[in-house]
XYZ file of C-alpha atoms in Angstrom:
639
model
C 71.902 39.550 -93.656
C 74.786 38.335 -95.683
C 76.355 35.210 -95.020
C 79.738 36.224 -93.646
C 78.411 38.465 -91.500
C 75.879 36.022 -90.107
C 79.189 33.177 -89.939
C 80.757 36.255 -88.058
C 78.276 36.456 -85.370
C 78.581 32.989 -85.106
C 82.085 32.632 -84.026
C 81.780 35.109 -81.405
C 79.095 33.515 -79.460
C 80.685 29.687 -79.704
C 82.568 29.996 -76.851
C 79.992 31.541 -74.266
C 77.459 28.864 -75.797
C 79.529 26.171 -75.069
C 80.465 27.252 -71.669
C 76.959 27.677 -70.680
C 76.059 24.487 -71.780
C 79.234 22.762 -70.287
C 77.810 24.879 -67.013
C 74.510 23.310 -67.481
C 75.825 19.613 -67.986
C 78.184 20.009 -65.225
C 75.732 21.627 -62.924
C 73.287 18.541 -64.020
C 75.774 15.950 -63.000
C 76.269 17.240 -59.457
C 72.237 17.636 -58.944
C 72.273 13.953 -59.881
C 75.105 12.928 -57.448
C 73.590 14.691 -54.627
C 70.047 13.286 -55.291
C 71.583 9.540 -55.859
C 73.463 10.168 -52.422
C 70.159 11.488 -50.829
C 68.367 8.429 -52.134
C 71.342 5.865 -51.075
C 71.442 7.363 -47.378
C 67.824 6.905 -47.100
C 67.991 3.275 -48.493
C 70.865 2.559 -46.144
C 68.902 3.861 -43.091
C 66.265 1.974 -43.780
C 68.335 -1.231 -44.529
C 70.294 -0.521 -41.397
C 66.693 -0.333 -39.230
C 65.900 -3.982 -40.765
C 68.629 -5.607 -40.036
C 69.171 -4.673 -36.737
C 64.996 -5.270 -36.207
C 66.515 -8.973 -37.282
C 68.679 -8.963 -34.582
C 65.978 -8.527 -32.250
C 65.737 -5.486 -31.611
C 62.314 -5.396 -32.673
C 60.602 -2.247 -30.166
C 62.837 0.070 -32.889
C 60.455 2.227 -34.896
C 62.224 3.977 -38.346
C 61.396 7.501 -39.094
C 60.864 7.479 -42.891
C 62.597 10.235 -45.109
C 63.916 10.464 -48.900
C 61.584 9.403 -51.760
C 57.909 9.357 -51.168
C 57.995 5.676 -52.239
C 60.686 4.905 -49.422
C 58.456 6.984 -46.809
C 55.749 5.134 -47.484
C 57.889 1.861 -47.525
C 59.197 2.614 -44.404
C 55.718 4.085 -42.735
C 54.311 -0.092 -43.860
C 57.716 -1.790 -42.162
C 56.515 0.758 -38.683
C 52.636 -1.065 -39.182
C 54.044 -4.394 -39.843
C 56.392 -4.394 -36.662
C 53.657 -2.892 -34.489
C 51.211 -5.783 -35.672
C 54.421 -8.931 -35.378
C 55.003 -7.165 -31.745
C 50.844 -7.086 -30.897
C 50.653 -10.680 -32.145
C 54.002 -11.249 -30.167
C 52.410 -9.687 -26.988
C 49.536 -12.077 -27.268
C 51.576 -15.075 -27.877
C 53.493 -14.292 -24.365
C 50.898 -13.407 -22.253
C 48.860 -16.631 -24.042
C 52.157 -18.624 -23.696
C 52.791 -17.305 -19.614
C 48.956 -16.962 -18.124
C 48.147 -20.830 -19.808
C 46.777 -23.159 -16.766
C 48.899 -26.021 -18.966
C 51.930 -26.671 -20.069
C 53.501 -25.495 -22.898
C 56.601 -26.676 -24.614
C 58.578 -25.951 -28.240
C 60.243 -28.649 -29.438
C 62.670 -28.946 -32.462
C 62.820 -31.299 -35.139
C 65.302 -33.419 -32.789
C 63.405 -33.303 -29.733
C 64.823 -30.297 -27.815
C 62.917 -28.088 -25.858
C 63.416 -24.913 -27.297
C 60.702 -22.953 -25.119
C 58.693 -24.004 -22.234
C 56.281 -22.032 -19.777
C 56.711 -21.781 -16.302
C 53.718 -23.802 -15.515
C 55.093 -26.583 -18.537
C 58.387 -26.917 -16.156
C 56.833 -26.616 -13.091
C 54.641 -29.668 -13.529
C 57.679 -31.455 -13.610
C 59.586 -29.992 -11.065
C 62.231 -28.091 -13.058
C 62.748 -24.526 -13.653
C 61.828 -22.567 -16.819
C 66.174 -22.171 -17.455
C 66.789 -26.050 -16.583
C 64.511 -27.460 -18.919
C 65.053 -25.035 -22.145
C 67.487 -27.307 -23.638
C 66.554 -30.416 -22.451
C 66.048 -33.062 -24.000
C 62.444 -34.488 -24.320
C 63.583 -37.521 -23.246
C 64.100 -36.265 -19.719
C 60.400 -35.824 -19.352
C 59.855 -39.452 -19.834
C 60.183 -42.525 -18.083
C 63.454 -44.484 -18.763
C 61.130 -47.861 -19.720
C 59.318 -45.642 -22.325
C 62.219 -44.101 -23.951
C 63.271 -46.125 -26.759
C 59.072 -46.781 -27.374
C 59.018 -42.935 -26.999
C 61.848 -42.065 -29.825
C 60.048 -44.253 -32.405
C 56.757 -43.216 -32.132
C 58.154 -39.503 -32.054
C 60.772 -40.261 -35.362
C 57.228 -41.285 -36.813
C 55.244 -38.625 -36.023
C 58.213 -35.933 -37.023
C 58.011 -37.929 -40.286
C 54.245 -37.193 -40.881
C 53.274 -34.962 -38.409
C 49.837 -33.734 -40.371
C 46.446 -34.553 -38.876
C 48.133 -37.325 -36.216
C 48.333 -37.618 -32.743
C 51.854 -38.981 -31.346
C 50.450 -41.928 -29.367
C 47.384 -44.441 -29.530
C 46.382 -43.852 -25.649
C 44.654 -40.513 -24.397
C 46.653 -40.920 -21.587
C 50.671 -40.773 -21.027
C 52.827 -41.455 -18.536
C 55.440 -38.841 -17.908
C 58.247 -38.407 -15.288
C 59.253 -35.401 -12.872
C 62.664 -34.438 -11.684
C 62.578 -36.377 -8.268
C 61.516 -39.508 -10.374
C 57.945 -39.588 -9.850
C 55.474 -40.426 -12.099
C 52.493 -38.587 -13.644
C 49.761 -39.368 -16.022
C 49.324 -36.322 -18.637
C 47.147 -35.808 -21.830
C 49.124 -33.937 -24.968
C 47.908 -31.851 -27.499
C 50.895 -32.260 -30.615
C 50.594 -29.109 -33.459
C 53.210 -29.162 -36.090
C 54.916 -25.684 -36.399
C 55.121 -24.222 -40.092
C 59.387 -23.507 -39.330
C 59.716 -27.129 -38.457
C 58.725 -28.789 -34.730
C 56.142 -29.240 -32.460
C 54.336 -26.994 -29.946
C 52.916 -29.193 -27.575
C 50.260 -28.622 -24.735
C 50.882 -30.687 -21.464
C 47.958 -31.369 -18.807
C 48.275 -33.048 -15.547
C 45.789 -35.551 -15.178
C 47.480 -37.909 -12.122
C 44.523 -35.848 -9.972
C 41.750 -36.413 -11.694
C 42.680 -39.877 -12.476
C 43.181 -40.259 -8.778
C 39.510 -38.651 -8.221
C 38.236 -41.308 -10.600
C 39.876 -44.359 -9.067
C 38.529 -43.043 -5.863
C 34.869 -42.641 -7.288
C 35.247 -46.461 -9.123
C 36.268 -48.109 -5.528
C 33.290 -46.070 -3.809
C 31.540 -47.424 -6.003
C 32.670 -51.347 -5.951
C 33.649 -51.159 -1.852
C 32.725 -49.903 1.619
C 34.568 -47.544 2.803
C 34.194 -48.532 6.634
C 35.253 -52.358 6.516
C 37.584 -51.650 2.805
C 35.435 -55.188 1.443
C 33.427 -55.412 -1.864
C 29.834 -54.078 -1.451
C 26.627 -55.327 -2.587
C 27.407 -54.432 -5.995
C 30.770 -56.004 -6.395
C 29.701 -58.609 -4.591
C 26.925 -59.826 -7.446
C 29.604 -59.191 -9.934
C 32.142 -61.515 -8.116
C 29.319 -64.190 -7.661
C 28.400 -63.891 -11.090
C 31.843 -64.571 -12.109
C 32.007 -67.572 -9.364
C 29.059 -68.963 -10.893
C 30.189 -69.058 -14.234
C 32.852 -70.927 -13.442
C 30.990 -73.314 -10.984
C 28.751 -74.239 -14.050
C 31.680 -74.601 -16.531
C 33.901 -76.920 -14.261
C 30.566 -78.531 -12.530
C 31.765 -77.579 -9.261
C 29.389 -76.943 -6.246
C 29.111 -73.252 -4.730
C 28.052 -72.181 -1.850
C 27.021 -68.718 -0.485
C 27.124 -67.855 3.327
C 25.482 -64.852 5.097
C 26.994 -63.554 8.210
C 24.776 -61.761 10.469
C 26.246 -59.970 13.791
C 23.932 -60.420 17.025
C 23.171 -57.872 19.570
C 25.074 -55.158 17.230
C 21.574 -52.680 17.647
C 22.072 -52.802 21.160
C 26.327 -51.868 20.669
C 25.151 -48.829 18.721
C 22.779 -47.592 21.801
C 25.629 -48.630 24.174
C 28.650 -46.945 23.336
C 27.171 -44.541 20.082
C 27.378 -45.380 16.136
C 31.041 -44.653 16.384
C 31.718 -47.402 18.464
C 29.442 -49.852 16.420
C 31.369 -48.647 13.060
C 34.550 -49.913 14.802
C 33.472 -52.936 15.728
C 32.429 -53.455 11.730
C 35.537 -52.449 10.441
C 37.499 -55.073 13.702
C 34.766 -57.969 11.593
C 35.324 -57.164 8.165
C 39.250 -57.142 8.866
C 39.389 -60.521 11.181
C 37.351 -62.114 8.273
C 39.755 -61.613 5.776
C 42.601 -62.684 7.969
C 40.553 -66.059 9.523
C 39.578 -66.907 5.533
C 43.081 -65.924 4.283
C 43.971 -64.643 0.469
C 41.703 -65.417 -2.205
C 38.671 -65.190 -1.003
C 35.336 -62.852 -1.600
C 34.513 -61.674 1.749
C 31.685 -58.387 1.478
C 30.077 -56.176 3.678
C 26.028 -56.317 1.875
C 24.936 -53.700 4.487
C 24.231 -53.025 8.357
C 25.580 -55.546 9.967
C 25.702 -58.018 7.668
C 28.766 -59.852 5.688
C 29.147 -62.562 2.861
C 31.778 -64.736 1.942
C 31.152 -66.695 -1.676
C 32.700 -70.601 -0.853
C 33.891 -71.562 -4.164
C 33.731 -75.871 -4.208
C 31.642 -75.031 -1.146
C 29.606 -78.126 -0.583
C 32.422 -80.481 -1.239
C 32.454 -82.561 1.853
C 35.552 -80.740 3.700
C 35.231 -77.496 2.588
C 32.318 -75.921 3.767
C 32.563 -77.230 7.487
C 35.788 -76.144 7.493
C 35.053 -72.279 6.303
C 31.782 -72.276 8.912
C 34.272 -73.557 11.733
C 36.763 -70.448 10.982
C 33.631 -68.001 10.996
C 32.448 -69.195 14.053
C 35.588 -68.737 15.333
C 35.283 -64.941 14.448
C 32.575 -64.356 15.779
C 33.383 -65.792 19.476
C 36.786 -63.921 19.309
C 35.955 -60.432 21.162
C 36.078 -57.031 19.437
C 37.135 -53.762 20.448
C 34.317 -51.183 21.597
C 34.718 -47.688 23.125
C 36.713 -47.015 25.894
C 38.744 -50.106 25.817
C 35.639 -52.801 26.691
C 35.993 -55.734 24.622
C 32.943 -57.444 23.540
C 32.073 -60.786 22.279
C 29.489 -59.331 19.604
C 28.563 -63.215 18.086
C 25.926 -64.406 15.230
C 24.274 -66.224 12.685
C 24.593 -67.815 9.737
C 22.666 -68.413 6.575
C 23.933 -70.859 3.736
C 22.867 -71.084 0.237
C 24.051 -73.948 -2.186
C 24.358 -73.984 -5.953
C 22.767 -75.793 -7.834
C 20.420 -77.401 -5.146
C 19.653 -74.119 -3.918
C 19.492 -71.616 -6.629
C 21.260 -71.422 -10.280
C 21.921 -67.548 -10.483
C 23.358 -64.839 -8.399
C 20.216 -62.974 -7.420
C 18.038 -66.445 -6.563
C 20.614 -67.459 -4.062
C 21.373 -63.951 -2.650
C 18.135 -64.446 -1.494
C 18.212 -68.149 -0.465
C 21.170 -67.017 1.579
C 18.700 -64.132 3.073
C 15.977 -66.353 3.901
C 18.173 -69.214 5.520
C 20.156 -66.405 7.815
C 16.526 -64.719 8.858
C 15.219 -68.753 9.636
C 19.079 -68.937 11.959
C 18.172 -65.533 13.702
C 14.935 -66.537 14.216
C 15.500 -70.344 15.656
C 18.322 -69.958 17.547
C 20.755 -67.291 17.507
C 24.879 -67.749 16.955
C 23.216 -70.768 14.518
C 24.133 -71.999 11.174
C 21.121 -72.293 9.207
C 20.890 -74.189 5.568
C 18.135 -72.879 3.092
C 17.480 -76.353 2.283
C 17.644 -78.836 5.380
C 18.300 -81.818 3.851
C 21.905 -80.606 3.420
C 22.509 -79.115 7.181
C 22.848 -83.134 8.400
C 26.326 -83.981 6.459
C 27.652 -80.438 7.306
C 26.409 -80.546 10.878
C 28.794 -83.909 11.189
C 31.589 -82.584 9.706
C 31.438 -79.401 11.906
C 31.148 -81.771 15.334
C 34.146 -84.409 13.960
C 35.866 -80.839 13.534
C 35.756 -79.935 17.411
C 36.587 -83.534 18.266
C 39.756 -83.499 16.398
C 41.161 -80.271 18.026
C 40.398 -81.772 21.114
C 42.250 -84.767 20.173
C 45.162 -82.549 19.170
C 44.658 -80.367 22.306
C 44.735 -83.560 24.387
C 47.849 -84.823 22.304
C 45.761 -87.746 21.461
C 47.054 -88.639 17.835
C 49.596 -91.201 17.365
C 52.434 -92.555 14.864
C 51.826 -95.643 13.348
C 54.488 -97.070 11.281
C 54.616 -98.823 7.861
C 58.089 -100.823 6.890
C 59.399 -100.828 3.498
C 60.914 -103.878 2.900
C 64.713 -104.738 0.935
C 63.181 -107.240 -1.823
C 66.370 -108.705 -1.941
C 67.122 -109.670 1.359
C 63.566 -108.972 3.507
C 64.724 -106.894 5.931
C 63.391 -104.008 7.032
C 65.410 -100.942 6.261
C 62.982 -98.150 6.786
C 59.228 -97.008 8.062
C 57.014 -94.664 7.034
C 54.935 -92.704 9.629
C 51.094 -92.275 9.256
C 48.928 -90.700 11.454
C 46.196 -92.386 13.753
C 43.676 -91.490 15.964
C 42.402 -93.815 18.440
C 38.349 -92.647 18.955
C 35.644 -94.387 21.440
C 34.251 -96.131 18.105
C 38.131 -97.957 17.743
C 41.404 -96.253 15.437
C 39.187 -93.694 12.721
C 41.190 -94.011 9.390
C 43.396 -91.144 8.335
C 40.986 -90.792 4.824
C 37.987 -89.297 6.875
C 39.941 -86.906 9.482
C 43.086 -85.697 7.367
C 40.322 -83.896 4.731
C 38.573 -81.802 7.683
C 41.889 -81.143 9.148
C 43.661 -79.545 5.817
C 39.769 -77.818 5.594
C 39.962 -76.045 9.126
C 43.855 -75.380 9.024
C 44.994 -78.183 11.553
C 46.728 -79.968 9.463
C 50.240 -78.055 10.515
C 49.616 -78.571 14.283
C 48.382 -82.100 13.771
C 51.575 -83.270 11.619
C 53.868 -82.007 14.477
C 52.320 -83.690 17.018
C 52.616 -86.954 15.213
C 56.408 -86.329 14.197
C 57.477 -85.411 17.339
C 56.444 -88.772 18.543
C 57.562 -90.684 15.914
C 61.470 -89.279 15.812
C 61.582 -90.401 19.489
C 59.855 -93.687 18.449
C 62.785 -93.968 15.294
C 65.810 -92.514 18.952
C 64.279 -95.542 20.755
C 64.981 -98.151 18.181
C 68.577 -96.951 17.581
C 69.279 -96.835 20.668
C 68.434 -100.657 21.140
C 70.496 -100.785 18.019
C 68.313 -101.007 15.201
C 69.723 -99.681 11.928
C 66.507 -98.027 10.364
C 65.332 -94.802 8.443
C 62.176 -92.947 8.979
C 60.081 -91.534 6.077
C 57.819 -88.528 6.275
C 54.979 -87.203 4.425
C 55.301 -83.313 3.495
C 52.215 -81.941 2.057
C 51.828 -79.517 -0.421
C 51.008 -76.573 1.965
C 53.648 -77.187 4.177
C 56.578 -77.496 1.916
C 55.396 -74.454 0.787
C 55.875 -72.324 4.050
C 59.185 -70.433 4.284
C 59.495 -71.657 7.955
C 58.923 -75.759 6.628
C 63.082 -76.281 6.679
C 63.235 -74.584 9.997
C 60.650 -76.355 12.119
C 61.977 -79.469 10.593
C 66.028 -78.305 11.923
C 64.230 -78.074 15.226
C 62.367 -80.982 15.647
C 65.614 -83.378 14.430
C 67.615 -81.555 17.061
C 65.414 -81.662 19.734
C 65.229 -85.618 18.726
C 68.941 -85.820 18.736
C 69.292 -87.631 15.981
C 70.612 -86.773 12.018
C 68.743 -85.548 9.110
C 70.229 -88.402 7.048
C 68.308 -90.742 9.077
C 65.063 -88.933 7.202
C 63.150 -89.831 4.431
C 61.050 -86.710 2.791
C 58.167 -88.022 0.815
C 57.146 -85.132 -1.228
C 54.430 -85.340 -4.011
C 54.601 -84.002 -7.508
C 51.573 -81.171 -6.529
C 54.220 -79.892 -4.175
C 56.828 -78.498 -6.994
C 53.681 -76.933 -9.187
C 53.333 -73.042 -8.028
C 56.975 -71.883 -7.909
C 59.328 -74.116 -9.256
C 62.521 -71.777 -8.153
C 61.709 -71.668 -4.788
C 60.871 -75.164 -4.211
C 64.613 -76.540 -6.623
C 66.316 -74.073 -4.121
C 64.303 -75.529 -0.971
C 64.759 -79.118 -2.237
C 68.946 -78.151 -2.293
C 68.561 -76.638 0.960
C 67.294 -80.188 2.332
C 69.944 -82.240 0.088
C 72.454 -79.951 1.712
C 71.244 -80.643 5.357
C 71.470 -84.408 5.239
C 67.892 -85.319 3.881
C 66.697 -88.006 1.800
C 64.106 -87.071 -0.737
C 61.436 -88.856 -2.181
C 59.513 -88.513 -4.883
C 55.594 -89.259 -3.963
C 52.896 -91.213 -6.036
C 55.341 -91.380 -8.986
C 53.558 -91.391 -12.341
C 50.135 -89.693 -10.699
C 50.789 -85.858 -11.666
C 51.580 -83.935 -14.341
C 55.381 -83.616 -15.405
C 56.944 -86.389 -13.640
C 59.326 -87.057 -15.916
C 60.656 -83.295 -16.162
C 60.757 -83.427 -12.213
C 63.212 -86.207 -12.298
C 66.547 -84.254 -13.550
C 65.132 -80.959 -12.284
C 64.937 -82.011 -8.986
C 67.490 -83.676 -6.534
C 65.391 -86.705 -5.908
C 66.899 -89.520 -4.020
C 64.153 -92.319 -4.324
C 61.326 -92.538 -6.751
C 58.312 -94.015 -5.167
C 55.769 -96.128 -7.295
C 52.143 -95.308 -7.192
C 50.209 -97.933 -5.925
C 47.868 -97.675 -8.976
C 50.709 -99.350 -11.055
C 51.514 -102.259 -8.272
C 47.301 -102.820 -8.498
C 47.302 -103.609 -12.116
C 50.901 -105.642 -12.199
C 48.516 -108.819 -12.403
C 46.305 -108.260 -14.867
C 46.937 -105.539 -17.090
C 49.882 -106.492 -19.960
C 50.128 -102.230 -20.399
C 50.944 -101.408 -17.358
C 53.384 -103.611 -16.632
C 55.281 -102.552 -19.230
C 55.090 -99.003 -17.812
C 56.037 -100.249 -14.667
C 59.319 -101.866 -15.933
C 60.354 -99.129 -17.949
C 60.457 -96.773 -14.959
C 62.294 -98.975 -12.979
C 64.753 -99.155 -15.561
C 64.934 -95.369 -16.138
C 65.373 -94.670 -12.460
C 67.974 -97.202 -12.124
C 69.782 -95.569 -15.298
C 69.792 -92.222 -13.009
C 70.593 -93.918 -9.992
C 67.296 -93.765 -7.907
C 66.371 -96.585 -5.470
C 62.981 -97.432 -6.181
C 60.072 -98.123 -3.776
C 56.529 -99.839 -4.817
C 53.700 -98.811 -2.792
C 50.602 -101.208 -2.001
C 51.882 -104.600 -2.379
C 49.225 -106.763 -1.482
C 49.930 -109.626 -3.282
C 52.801 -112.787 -4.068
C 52.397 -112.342 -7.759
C 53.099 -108.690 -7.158
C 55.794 -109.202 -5.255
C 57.642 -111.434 -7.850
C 56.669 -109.513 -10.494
C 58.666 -106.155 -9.043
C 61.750 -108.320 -7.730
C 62.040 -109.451 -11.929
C 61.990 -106.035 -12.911
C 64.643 -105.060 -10.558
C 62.604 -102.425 -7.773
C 64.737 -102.408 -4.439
C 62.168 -101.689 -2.010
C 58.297 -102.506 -1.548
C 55.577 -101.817 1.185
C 52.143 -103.367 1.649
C 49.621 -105.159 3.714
C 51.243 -108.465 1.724
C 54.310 -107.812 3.919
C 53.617 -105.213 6.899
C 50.210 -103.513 8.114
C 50.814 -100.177 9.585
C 51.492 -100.907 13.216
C 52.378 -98.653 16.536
C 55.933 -98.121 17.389
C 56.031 -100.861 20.244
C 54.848 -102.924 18.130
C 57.313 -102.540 15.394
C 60.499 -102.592 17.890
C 59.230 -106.296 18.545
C 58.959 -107.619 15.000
C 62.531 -105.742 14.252
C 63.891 -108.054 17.293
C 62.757 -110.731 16.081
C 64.919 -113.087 13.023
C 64.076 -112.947 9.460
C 61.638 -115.866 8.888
């Protein structure tokens, strides 16, 4: 074919050509615009399904279309969700049916979740609590110990627990307290999931199981067992401080024939009336036990010192004669025996003298019963008198048979008589017995308080008598430890003094350093209550105790009163005069009359009016004497 023609045929088909391929492009454009707006509606469905699954709607399932790649995409999102809302499922029904308590906590100690049992252990509901601080769950005392040890374990929170103890202490709404163990797991997010038990029952249940164990539950004393622990422990410290000990077995009479009487009921009462009148005969302090049947101990600590022991076998004896309580009403004086062991004489360990104790209460049953047997008789002699000069004394105080004698404490200046202390006497069929060997069993059996009013009584109408003749003159009294120590001590005094008619500031309080030990408060503020009333006070056996010097501007002290084992060694010891002169000159710097005890000789005498002391007492110048006696030598003209 020639080449124009050929060019010819070519020109007429240029413009269909290019129209169909101008159709094609154009048709290939809009195929493309529709597919890319298929694929972008897809992607958009399945973006808009996420993020509203985000928002927690998460039960929404997608229905996959477009691409095979997105359907696919979107058919894993649908297994994912079902698996997240499985786990999910768990997690609640874990989180709701748990028998403890759960709680979600942030970073900064917030509860962000709890379970209903978690806010019910402390009394709050599920909606009060979410929010909360932690800090609400704890006690107020803990808090600040509670934030540091929680800043710590937020620190580090890896393979540690948030406190040393297994057990916490935790705090309800109404206040209360409970005892709880935690479980602390860090969360991967940040925080702490924490599982919460409630162990204030069991704890409880264990308590309960321990005293069981250590006590009897019918009298509440130490058993058996407790009781070898205790004497163990008393032992010990009996061989340490070289103290005597003694053990006594209490052993009720006639308590078979109670049980056959009235029933076991009645005989279970009449323990329980024992066990309790022990304790309150003996007082605080001591270890009082129920061993078994009808049987009791009591360990006596310093037991075979001379007072002590009489003293505790006087108050038992005392128990038992006092009547108990039986069915229907009858009251019943049940009685028994006694059995007394003695370390070291006796036995040197707990179990040897358990059964010394045994042995000497089976030898009182068998002799005589209501007795007081001693394992080893050679002892029972010395106790046996202290028991009988016992009964005569509180006849003697029944019988108002104890008497004032008075002591006068001399003006070394002048030599006259400007006050008198009162000491007890007691006038006996062997002649006067000296206050050294009565005043020990009396403190020992508890007399002591009865005995001391007796004798005051007497002597502030012996001290009315001599001003009413017109004798100027102060009286001193001796306060003991125990006394000063009673709450009612000021109050009996008030009474007394009024009933005397006379004024407190004719009284001299002579109270010793052993006094002021226990609480020191108390006995400053009692010391200012007596100041305030009118009293002169006194400090006793200056220089004999243990702070005396503290004492002096702690307490308000009136007079300081001079041992007597300074005065004794004025003579002959170069030391202690020095001693003595240098206390006399403090308590003159702090304006305290000062009064030497036990003058008993001239040289003495001189010796204290050259250091300056105001006021002396002795045999040199004055025996005690009785209050007759006294009025006469006041009459009568300085010599």
């Amino acid at each position: 074919m020639p080449h124009a023609t050929v060019h010819q045929f070519l020109q007429q088909q240029s413009l269909p050509l290019t129209l169909s391929m101008l159709a094609a492009v154009v048709l290939a454009v809009a195929c493309g615009w529709l597919f890319v707006r298929y694929l972008l509606r897809s992607i958009h469905q399945l973006t808009d399904f996420v993020l509203r699954v985000r928002k927690g709607e998460a039960s929404l399932r997608t229905e996959p279309v477009g691409p095979q790649e997105l359907v696919l995409l979107g058919q894993e999102i649908n297994r994912m969700l079902d698996a997240a809302d499985y786990s999910e499922s768990r997690y609640r029904l874990l989180f709701a049916a748990s028998a403890d308590g759960v709680l979600v906590v942030s970073p900064q100690m917030q509860i962000l979740a709890v379970n209903e049992q978690g806010a019910n252990m402390f009394g709050y509901s599920v909606e009060e609590l979410t929010g909360q601080a932690v800090d609400v769950l704890i006690p107020q005392a803990l808090r600040a110990a509670h934030r540091h040890v929680t800043a710590n374990y937020v620190a580090s929170p890896v393979g540690r627990s948030m406190g040393l103890r297994p057990t916490l202490r935790g705090v309800k709404k109404d206040g209360t307290e409970v005892l709880l163990q935690i479980t602390l797991s860090p969360l991967p997010a940040g925080g702490i999931a924490a599982i919460v038990r409630d162990v204030s029952e069991r704890h409880q249940m264990q308590a309960r199981m321990q005293w069981l164990a250590q006590y009897d539950s019918m009298t509440n004393l130490p058993n058996r067992l407790l009781l070898a622990d205790r004497l163990e422990q008393a032992l010990r410290r009996a061989q340490f401080s070289q103290q005597p000990l003694a053990l006594v077995l209490v052993g009720l009479d006639h308590f078979k024939i109670i049980n056959e009487a009235w029933g076991h009921s009645s005989g279970d009462r009449v323990l329980s009336q024992f066990g309790r009148r022990l304790l309150d005969s003996l007082g605080d302090g001591w270890t009082v036990a129920r061993v078994g049947g009808d049987e009791f101990a009591i360990v006596v600590e310093d037991g075979a010192e001379p007072h002590q022991l009489p003293g505790v076998l006087e108050k038992l004896r005392q128990a038992l004669l006092a009547p108990l309580e039986a069915a229907g009403g009858n009251r019943l004086v049940v009685g028994g025996s006694m059995g007394v062991a003695l370390f070291p004489d006796d036995a040197d360990d707990a179990s040897e003298l358990m059964k010394a104790a045994d042995i000497a209460l089976e030898q009182a049953k068998m002799r005589q019963r209501g007795g007081v047997r001693f394992y080893s008789e050679q002892h029972a002699p010395r106790y046996r008198q202290e028991l009988e000069l016992e009964a005569r004394l509180r006849q003697a105080i029944a019988a108002d048979e104890l008497l004032p004698f008075f002591q006068p404490i001399v003006d070394i200046a002048t030599g006259q008589i400007v006050c008198v202390e009162a000491l007890v006497r007691w006038p006996s069929d062997s002649g006067m017995m000296s206050p050294s060997v009565f005043l020990p069993v009396a403190e020992a059996a508890g007399l002591l308080p009865g005995l001391e009013q007796q004798v005051r009584r007497k002597a502030l109408a012996a001290l009315r008598g001599w001003h009413a003749q017109g004798l100027s003159l102060q009286l001193s009294l001796n306060v003991s430890a125990a006394e000063f120590d009673s709450p009612q001590f000021v109050g009996d005094l008030a009474a007394l003094v009024q009933e005397a008619g006379l004024s407190p500031s004719v009284l001299v309080l002579e109270i010793t350093e052993g006094a002021v030990l226990g609480n020191q408060d108390a006995a400053q503020a009692r010391m200012h209550q007596l100041q305030a009333a009118g009293y002169r006070i006194a400090i006793d056996d200056f220089g004999t105790g243990y702070s005396s010097l503290s004492y002096l501007h702690s307490y308000p002290f009136d007079r300081l009163k001079l041992d007597r084992s300074f005065v004794a060694r004025l003579t002959h010891d170069e030391r202690a005069c020095k001693v003595t002169a240098a206390i006399i000159a403090m308590a003159q710097e702090l304006s305290l009359m000062v009064i030497a005890e036990g003058v008993e000789e001239a040289e003495e005498l001189t010796l204290l009016h050259n250091m300056g002391c105001g006021l002396v007492q002795g045999f040199y110048l004055h025996r005690p004497m009785p209050a007759q006696a006294l009025g006469e030598l006041m009459c009568q003209p300085l010599s």
